[in-house]
PDB file of C-alpha atoms in Angstrom:
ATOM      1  CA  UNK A   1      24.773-137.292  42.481  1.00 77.00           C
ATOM      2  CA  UNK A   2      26.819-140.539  40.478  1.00 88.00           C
ATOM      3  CA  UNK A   3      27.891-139.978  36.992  1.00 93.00           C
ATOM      4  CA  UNK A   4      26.604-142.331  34.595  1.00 96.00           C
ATOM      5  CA  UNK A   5      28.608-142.572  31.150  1.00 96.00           C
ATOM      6  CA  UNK A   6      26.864-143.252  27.712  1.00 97.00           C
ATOM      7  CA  UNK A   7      29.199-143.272  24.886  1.00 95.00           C
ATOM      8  CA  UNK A   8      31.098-140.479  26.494  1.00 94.00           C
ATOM      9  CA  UNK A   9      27.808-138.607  27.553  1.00 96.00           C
ATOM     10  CA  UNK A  10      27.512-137.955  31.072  1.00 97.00           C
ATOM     11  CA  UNK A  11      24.559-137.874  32.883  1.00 97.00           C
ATOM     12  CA  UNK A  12      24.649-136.238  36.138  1.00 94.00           C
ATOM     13  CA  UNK A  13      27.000-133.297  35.852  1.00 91.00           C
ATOM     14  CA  UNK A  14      26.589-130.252  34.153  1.00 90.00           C
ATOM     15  CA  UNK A  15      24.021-129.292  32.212  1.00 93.00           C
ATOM     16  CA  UNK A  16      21.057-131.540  31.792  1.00 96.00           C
ATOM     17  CA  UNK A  17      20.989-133.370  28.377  1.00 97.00           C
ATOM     18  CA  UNK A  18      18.337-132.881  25.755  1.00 97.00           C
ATOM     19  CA  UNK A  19      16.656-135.241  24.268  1.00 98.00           C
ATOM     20  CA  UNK A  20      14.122-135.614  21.424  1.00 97.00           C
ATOM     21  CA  UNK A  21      11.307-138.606  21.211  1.00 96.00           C
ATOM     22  CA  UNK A  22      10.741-139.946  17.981  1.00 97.00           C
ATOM     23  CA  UNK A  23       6.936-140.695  17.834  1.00 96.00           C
ATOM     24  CA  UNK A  24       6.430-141.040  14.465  1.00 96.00           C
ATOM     25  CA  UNK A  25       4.490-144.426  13.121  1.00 97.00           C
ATOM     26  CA  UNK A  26       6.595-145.869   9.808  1.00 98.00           C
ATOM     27  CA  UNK A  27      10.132-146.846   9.516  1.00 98.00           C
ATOM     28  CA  UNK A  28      10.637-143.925   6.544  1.00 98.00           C
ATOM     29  CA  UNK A  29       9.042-141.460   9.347  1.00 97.00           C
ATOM     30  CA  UNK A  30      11.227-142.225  11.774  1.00 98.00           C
ATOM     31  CA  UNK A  31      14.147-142.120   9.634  1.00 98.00           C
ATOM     32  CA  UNK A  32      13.722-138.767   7.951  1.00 97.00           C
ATOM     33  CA  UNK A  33      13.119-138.014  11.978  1.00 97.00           C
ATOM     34  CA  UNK A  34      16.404-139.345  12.964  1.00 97.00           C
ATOM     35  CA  UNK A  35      18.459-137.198   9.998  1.00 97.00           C
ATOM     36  CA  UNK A  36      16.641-134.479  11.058  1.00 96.00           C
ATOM     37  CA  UNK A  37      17.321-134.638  14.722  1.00 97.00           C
ATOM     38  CA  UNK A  38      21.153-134.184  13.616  1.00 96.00           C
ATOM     39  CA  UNK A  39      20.732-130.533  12.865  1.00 95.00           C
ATOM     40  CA  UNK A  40      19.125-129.848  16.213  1.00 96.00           C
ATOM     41  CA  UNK A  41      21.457-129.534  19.638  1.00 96.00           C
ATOM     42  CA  UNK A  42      20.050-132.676  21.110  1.00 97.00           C
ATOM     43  CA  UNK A  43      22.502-134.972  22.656  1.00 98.00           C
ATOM     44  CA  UNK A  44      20.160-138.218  22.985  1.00 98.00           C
ATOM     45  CA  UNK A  45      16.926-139.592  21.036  1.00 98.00           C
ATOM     46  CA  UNK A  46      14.127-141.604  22.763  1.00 98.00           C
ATOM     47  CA  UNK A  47      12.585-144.117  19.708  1.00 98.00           C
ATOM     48  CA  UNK A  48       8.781-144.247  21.718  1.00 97.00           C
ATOM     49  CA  UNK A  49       8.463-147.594  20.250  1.00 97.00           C
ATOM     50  CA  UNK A  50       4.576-147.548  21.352  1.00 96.00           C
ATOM     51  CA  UNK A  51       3.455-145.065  18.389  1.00 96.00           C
ATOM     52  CA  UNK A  52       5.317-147.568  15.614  1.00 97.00           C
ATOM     53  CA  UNK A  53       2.821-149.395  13.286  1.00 96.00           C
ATOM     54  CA  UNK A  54       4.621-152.521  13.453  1.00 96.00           C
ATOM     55  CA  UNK A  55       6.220-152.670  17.396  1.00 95.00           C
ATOM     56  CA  UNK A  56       4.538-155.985  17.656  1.00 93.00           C
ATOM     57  CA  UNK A  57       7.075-157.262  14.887  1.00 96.00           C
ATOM     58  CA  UNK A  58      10.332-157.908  16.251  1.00 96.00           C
ATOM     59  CA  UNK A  59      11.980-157.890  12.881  1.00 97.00           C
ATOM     60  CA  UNK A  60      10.513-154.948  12.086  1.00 98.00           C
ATOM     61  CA  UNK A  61      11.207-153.516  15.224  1.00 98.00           C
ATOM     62  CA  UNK A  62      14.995-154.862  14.837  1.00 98.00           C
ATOM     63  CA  UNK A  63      15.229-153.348  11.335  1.00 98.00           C
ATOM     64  CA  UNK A  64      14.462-149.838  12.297  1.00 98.00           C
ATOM     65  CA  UNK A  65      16.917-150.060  15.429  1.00 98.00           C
ATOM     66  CA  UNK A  66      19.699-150.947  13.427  1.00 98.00           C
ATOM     67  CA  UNK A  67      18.799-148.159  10.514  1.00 98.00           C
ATOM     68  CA  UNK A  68      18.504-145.532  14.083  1.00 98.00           C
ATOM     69  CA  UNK A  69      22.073-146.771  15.020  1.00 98.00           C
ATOM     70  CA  UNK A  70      23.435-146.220  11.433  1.00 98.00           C
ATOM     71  CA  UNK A  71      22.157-142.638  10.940  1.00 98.00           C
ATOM     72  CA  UNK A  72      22.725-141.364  14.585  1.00 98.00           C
ATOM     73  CA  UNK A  73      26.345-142.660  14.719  1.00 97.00           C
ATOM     74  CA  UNK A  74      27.632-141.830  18.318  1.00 96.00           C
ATOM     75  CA  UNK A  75      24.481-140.149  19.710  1.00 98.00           C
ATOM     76  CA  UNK A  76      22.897-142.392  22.311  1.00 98.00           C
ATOM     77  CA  UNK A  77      19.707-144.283  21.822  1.00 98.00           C
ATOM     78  CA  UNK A  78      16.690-144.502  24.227  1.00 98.00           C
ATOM     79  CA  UNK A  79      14.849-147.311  23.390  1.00 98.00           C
ATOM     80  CA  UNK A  80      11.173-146.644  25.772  1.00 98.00           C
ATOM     81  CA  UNK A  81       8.270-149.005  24.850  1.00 97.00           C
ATOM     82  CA  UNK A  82       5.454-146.715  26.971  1.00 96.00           C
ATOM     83  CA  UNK A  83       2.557-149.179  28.016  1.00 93.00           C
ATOM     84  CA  UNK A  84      -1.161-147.102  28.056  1.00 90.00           C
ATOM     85  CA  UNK A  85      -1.021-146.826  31.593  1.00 87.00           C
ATOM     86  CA  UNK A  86       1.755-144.766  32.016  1.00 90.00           C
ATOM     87  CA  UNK A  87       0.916-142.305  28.866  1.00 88.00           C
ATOM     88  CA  UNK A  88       1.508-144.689  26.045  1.00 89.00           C
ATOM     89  CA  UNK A  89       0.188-145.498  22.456  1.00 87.00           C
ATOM     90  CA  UNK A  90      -1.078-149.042  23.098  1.00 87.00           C
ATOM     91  CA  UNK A  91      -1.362-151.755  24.976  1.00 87.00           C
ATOM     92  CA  UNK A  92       0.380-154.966  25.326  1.00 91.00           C
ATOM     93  CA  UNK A  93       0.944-158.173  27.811  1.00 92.00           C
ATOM     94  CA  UNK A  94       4.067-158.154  30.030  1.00 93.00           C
ATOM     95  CA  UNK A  95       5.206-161.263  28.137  1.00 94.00           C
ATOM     96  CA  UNK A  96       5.186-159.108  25.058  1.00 95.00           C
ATOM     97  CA  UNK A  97       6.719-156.119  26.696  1.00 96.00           C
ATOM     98  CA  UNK A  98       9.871-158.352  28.599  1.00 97.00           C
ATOM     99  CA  UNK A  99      10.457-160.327  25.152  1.00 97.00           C
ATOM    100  CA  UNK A 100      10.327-156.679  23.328  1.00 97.00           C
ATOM    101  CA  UNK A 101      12.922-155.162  25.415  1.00 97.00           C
ATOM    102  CA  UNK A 102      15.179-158.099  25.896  1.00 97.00           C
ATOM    103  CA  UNK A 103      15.242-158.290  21.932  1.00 97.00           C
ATOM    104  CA  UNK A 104      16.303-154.473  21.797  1.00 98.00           C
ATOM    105  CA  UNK A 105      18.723-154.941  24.497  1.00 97.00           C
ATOM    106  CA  UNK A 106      20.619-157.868  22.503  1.00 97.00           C
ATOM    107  CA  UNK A 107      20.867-156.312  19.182  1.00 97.00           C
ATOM    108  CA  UNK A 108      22.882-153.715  21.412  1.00 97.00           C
ATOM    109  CA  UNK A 109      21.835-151.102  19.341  1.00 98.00           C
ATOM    110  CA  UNK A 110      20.054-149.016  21.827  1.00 98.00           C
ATOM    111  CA  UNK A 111      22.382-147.642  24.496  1.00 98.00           C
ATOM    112  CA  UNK A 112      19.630-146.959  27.325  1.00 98.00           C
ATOM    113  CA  UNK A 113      16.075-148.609  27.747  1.00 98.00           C
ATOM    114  CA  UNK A 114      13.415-147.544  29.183  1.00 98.00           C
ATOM    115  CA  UNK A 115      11.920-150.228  31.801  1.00 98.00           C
ATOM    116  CA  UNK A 116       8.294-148.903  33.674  1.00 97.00           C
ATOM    117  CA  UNK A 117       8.909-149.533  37.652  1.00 96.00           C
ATOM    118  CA  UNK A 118       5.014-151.289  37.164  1.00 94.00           C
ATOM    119  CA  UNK A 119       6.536-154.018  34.758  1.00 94.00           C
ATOM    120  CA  UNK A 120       6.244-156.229  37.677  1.00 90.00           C
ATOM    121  CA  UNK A 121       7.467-159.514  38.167  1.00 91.00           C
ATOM    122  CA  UNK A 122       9.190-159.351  34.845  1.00 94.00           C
ATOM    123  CA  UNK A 123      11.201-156.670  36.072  1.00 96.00           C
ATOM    124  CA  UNK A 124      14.270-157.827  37.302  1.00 95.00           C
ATOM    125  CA  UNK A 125      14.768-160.507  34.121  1.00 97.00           C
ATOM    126  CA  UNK A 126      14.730-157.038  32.027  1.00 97.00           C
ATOM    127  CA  UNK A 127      17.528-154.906  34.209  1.00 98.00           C
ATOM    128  CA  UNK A 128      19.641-158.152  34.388  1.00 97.00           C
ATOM    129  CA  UNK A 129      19.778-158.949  31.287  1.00 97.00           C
ATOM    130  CA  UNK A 130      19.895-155.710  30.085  1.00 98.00           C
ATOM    131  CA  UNK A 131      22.932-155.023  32.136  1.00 98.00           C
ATOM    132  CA  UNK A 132      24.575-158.498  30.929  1.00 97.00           C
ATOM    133  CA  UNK A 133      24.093-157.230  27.448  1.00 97.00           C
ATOM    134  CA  UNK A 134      26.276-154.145  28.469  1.00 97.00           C
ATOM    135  CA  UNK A 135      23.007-151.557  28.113  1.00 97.00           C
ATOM    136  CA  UNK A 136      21.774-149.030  30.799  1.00 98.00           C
ATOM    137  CA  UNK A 137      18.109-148.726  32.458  1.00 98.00           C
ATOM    138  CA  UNK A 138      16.250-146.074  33.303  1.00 98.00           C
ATOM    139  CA  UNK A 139      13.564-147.032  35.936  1.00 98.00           C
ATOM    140  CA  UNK A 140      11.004-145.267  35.282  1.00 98.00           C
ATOM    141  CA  UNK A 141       7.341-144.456  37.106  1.00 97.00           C
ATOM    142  CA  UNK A 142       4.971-141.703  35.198  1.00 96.00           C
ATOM    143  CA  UNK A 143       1.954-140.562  36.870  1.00 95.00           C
ATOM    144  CA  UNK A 144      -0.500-138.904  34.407  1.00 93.00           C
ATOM    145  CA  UNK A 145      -3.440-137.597  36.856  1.00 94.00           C
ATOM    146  CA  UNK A 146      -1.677-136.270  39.382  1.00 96.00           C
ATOM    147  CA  UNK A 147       1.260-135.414  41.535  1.00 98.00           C
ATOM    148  CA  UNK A 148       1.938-137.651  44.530  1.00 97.00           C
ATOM    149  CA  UNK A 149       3.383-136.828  48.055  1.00 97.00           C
ATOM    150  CA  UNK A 150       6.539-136.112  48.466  1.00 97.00           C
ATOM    151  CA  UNK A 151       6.894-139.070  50.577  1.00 97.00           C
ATOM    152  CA  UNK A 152       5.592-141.575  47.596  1.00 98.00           C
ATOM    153  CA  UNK A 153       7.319-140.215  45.175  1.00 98.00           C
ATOM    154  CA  UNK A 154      10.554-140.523  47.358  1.00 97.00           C
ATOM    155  CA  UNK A 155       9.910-144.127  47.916  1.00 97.00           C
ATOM    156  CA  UNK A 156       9.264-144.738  44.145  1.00 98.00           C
ATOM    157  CA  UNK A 157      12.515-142.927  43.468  1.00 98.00           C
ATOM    158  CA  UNK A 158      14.432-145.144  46.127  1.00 97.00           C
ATOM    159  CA  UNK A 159      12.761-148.408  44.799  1.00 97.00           C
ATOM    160  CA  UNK A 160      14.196-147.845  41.337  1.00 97.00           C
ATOM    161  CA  UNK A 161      17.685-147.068  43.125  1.00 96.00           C
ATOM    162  CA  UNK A 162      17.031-150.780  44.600  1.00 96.00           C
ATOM    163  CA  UNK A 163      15.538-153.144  41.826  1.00 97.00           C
ATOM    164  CA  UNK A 164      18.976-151.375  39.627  1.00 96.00           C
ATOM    165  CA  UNK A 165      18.309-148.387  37.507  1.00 97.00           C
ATOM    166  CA  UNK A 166      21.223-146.704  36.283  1.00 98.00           C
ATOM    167  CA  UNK A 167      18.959-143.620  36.184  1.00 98.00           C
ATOM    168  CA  UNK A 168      15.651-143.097  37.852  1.00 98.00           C
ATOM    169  CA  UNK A 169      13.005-141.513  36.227  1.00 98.00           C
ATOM    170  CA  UNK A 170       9.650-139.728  37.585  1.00 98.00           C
ATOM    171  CA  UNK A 171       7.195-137.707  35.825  1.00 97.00           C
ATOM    172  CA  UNK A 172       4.518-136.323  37.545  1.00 97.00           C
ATOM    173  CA  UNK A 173       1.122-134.361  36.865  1.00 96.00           C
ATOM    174  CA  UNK A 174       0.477-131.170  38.594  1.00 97.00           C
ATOM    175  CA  UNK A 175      -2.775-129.297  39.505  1.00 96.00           C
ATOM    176  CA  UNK A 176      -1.209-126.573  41.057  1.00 96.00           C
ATOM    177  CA  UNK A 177       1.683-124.661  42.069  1.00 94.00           C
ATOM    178  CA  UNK A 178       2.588-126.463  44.955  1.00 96.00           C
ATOM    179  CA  UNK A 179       2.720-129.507  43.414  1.00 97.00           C
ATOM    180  CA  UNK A 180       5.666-128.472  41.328  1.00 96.00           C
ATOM    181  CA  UNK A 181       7.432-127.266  44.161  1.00 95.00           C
ATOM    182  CA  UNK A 182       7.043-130.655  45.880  1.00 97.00           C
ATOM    183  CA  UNK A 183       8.205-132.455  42.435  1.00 97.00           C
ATOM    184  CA  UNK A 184      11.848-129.681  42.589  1.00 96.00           C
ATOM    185  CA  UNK A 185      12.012-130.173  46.315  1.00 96.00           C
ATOM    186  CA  UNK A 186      11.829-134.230  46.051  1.00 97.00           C
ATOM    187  CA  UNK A 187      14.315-133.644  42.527  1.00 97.00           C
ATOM    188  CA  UNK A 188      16.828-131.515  44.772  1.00 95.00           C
ATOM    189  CA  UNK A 189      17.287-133.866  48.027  1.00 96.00           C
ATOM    190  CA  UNK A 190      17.556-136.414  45.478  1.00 96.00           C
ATOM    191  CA  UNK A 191      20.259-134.748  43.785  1.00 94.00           C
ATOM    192  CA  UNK A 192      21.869-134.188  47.279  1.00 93.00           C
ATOM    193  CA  UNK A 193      21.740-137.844  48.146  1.00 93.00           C
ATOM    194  CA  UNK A 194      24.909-138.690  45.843  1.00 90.00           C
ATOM    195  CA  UNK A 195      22.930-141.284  44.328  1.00 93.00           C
ATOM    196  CA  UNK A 196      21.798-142.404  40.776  1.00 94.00           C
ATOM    197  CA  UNK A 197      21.316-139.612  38.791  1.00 97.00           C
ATOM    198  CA  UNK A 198      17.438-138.362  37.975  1.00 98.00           C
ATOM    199  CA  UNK A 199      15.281-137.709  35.590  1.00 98.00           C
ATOM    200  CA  UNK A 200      12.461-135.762  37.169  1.00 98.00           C
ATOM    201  CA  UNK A 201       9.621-133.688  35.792  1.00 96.00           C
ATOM    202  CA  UNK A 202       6.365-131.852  36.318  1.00 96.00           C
ATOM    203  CA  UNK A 203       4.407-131.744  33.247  1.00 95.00           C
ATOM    204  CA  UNK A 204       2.183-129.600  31.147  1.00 93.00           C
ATOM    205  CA  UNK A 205       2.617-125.735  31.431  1.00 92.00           C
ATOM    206  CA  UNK A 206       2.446-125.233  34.492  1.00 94.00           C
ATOM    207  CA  UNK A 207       5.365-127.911  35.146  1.00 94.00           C
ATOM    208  CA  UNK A 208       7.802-126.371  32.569  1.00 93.00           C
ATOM    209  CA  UNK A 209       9.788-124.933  35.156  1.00 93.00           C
ATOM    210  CA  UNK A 210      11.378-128.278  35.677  1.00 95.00           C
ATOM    211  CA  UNK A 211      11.850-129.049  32.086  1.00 94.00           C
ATOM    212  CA  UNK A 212      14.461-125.892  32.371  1.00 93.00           C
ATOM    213  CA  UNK A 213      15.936-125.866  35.724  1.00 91.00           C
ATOM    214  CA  UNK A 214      17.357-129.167  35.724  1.00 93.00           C
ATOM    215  CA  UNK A 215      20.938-128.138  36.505  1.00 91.00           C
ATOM    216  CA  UNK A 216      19.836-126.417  39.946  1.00 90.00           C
ATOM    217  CA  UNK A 217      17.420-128.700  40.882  1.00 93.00           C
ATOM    218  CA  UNK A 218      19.181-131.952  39.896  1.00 93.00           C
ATOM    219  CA  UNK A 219      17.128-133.079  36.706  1.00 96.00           C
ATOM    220  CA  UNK A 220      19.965-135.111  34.121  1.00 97.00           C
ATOM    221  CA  UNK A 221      17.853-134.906  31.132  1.00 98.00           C
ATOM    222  CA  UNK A 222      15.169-133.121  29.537  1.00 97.00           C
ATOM    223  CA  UNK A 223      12.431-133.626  26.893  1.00 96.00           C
ATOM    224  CA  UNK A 224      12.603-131.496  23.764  1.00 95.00           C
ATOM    225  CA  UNK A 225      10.795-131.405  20.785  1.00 93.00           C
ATOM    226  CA  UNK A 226      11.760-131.647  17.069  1.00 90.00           C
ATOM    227  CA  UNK A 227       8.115-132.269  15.584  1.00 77.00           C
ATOM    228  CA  UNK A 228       5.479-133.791  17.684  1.00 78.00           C
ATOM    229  CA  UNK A 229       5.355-133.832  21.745  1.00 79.00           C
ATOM    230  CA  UNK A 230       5.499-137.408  23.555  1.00 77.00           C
ATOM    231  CA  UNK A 231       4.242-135.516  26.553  1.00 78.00           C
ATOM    232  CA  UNK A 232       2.417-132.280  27.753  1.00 79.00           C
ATOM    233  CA  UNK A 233       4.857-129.564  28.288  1.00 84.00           C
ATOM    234  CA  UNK A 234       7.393-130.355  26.357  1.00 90.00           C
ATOM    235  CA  UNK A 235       9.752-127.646  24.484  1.00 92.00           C
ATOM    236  CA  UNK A 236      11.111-127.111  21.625  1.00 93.00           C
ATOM    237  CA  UNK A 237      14.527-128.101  21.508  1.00 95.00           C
ATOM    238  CA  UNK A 238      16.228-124.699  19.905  1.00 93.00           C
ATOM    239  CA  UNK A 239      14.428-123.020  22.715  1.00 93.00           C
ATOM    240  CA  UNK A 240      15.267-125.081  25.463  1.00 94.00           C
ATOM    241  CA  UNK A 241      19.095-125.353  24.596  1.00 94.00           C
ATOM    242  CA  UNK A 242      19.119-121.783  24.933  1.00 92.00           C
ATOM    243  CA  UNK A 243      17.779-121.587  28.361  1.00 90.00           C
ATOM    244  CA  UNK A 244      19.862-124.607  29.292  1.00 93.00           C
ATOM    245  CA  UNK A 245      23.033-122.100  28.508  1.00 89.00           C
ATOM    246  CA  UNK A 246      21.693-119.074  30.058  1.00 83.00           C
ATOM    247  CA  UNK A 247      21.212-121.047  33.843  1.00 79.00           C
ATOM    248  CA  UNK A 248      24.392-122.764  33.123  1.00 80.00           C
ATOM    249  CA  UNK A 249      26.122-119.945  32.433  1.00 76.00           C
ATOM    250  CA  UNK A 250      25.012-118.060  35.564  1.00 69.00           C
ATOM    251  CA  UNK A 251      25.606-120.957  37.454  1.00 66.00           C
ATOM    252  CA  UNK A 252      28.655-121.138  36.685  1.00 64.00           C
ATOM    253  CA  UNK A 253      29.331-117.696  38.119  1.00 59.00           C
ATOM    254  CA  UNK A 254      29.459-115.249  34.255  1.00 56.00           C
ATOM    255  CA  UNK A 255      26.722-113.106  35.571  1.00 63.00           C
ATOM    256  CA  UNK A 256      26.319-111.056  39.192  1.00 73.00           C
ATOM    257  CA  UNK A 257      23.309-111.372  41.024  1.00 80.00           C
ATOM    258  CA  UNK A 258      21.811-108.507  42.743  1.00 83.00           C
ATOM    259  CA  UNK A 259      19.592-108.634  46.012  1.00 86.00           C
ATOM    260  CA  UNK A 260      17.274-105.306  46.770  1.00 85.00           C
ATOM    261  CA  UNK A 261      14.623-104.948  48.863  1.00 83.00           C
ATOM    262  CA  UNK A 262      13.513-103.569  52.496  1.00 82.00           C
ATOM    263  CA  UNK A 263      15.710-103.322  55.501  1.00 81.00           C
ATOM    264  CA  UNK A 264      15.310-106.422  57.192  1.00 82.00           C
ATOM    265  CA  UNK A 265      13.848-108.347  54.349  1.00 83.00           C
ATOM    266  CA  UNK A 266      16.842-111.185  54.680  1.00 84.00           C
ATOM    267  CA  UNK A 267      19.293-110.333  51.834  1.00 85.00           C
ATOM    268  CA  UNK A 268      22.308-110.466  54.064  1.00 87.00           C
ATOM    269  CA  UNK A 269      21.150-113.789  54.946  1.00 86.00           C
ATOM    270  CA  UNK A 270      20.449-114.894  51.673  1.00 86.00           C
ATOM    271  CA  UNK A 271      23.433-113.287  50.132  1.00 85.00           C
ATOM    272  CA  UNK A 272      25.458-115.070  52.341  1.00 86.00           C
ATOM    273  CA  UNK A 273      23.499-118.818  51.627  1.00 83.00           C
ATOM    274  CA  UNK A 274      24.262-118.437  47.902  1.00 82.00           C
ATOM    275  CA  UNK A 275      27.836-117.682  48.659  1.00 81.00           C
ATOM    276  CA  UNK A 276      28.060-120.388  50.622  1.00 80.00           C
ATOM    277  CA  UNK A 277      26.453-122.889  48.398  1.00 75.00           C
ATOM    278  CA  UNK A 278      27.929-121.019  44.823  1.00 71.00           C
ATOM    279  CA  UNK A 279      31.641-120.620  46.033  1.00 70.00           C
ATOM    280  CA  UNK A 280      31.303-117.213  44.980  1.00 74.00           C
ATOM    281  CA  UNK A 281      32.514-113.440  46.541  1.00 79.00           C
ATOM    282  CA  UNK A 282      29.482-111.301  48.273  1.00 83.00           C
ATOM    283  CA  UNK A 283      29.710-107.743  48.358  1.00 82.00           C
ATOM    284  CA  UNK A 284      27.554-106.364  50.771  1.00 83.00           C
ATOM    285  CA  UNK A 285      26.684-101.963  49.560  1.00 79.00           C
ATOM    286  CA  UNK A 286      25.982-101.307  53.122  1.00 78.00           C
ATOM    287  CA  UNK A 287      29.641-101.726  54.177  1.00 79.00           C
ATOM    288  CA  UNK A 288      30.952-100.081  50.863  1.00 70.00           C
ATOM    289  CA  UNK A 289      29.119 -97.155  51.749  1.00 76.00           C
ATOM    290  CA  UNK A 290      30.449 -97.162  54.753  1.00 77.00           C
ATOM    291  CA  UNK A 291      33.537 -97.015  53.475  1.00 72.00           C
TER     292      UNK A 291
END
């Protein structure tokens, strides 16, 4: 998988990167949200533009950009307008929506935006321009009903790569089981490929899996919370920081992993797969009692 760099945050290695929507409807809200958000170990915010009062005033919409960029400092801004369709707060033309997100992208405060792979014709205009303006895009395709083949949501993740995303983004609805084990299996060749890093999840609780596992599984960011949920299945960010550490530290080789079970139930053979794949020493008891 690429690296992408965003004010020295980099998406695509390591651990995946929290970050906490801001969903709250007046300017003072979302202040007192962004102060807040300081104290937390989050290393981006998402301003969902949708749930603000006044997102159809670009002033007003301008104003509380620049007051995010002034109390965040360094930490990158995700600036995500989320039409109805794909899970938002309202509703607006595709005019509106290209005009809103060109206007975020040249006040330069926001370092990433959010652009929906259904935008449409309008589409291209937005990742050009945003790119001109020296911003990054994450493509990005939600599907709030269900969870799509693994084929589809393949080619949604390799259209994004084409029409320019710096990240690609999919978010997915499971019924069961299965269908977050296609989302981590479609996340993991992904991460394979070497290409633009991912944003992937299954949501609701039976989807929180992928909220966690991100490192393994190839995820770059995840959705915490800090007050109110954009989406179903979201954690809180305290929480999830601490499980982020406890796979990355494993990963990373600090703890020993220990295979039991029946002869012939495959733990050589696994054993020797995650030694392979880890770069890390096997011991294997039957030889040491040998020995």
């Amino acid at each position: 998988m690429k690296a992408v760099n965003v004010k020295n945050l980099i998406f695509g290695k390591g651990m995946p990167k929290i970050c906490i929507p801001i969903v709250e409807k007046e300017q003072t809200e979302i202040e007192r949200m962004a102060r807040y958000i300081l104290s937390e170990p989050a290393d981006l915010v998402e301003w969902r533009v949708d749930c603000f009062q006044d997102a159809e005033n670009p002033e007003k919409v301008q104003n509380v950009l620049k007051s995010l960029r002034e109390i965040l400092g360094p930490m990158p801004i995700l600036f995500t307008f989320r039409t109805k369709k794909e899970g938002g707060s309202c509703e607006i033309t595709r005019e509106e929506y290209r005009r809103l997100l060109l206007l975020a992208a040249s006040t330069k405060y926001a370092d990433l935006l959010d652009v929906e792979l259904s935008a449409g014709e309008v589409l291209r205009e937005i990742v050009e321009k945003v790119h001109r303006y020296g911003g990054k895009v994450i493509l990005s395709h939600h599907d709030f009903e269900k969870t799509p083949s693994v084929s589809e949501m393949k080619s949604y993740l390799g259209r994004m790569e084409v029409l320019g995303g710096d990240l690609v983004k999919l978010a997915v609805m499971p019924d069961t089981e299965e269908d977050v084990f296609k989302l981590l299996e479609v996340s993991y060749e992904w991460k394979r490929s070497g290409k633009q890093p991912a944003v992937t999840m299954a949501m609701g609780r039976m989807g929180a899996i992928s909220r966690m596992a991100g490192e393994f599984f190839g995820s770059a960011i995840t959705f915490g919370t800090a007050g109110r949920a954009s989406a179903p299945g979201q954690i809180p960010c305290r929480n999830l920081k601490e499980i982020l550490n406890g796979y990355h530290e494993f990963s990373a080789g600090k703890e020993n992993l220990y295979l039991i079970g029946f002869m012939g139930a495959g733990k050589t053979t696994v054993a020797g797969r995650l030694k392979e794949r880890r770069k890390i020493g096997m011991v294997e008891m039957d030889q040491e009692i040998q020995k």
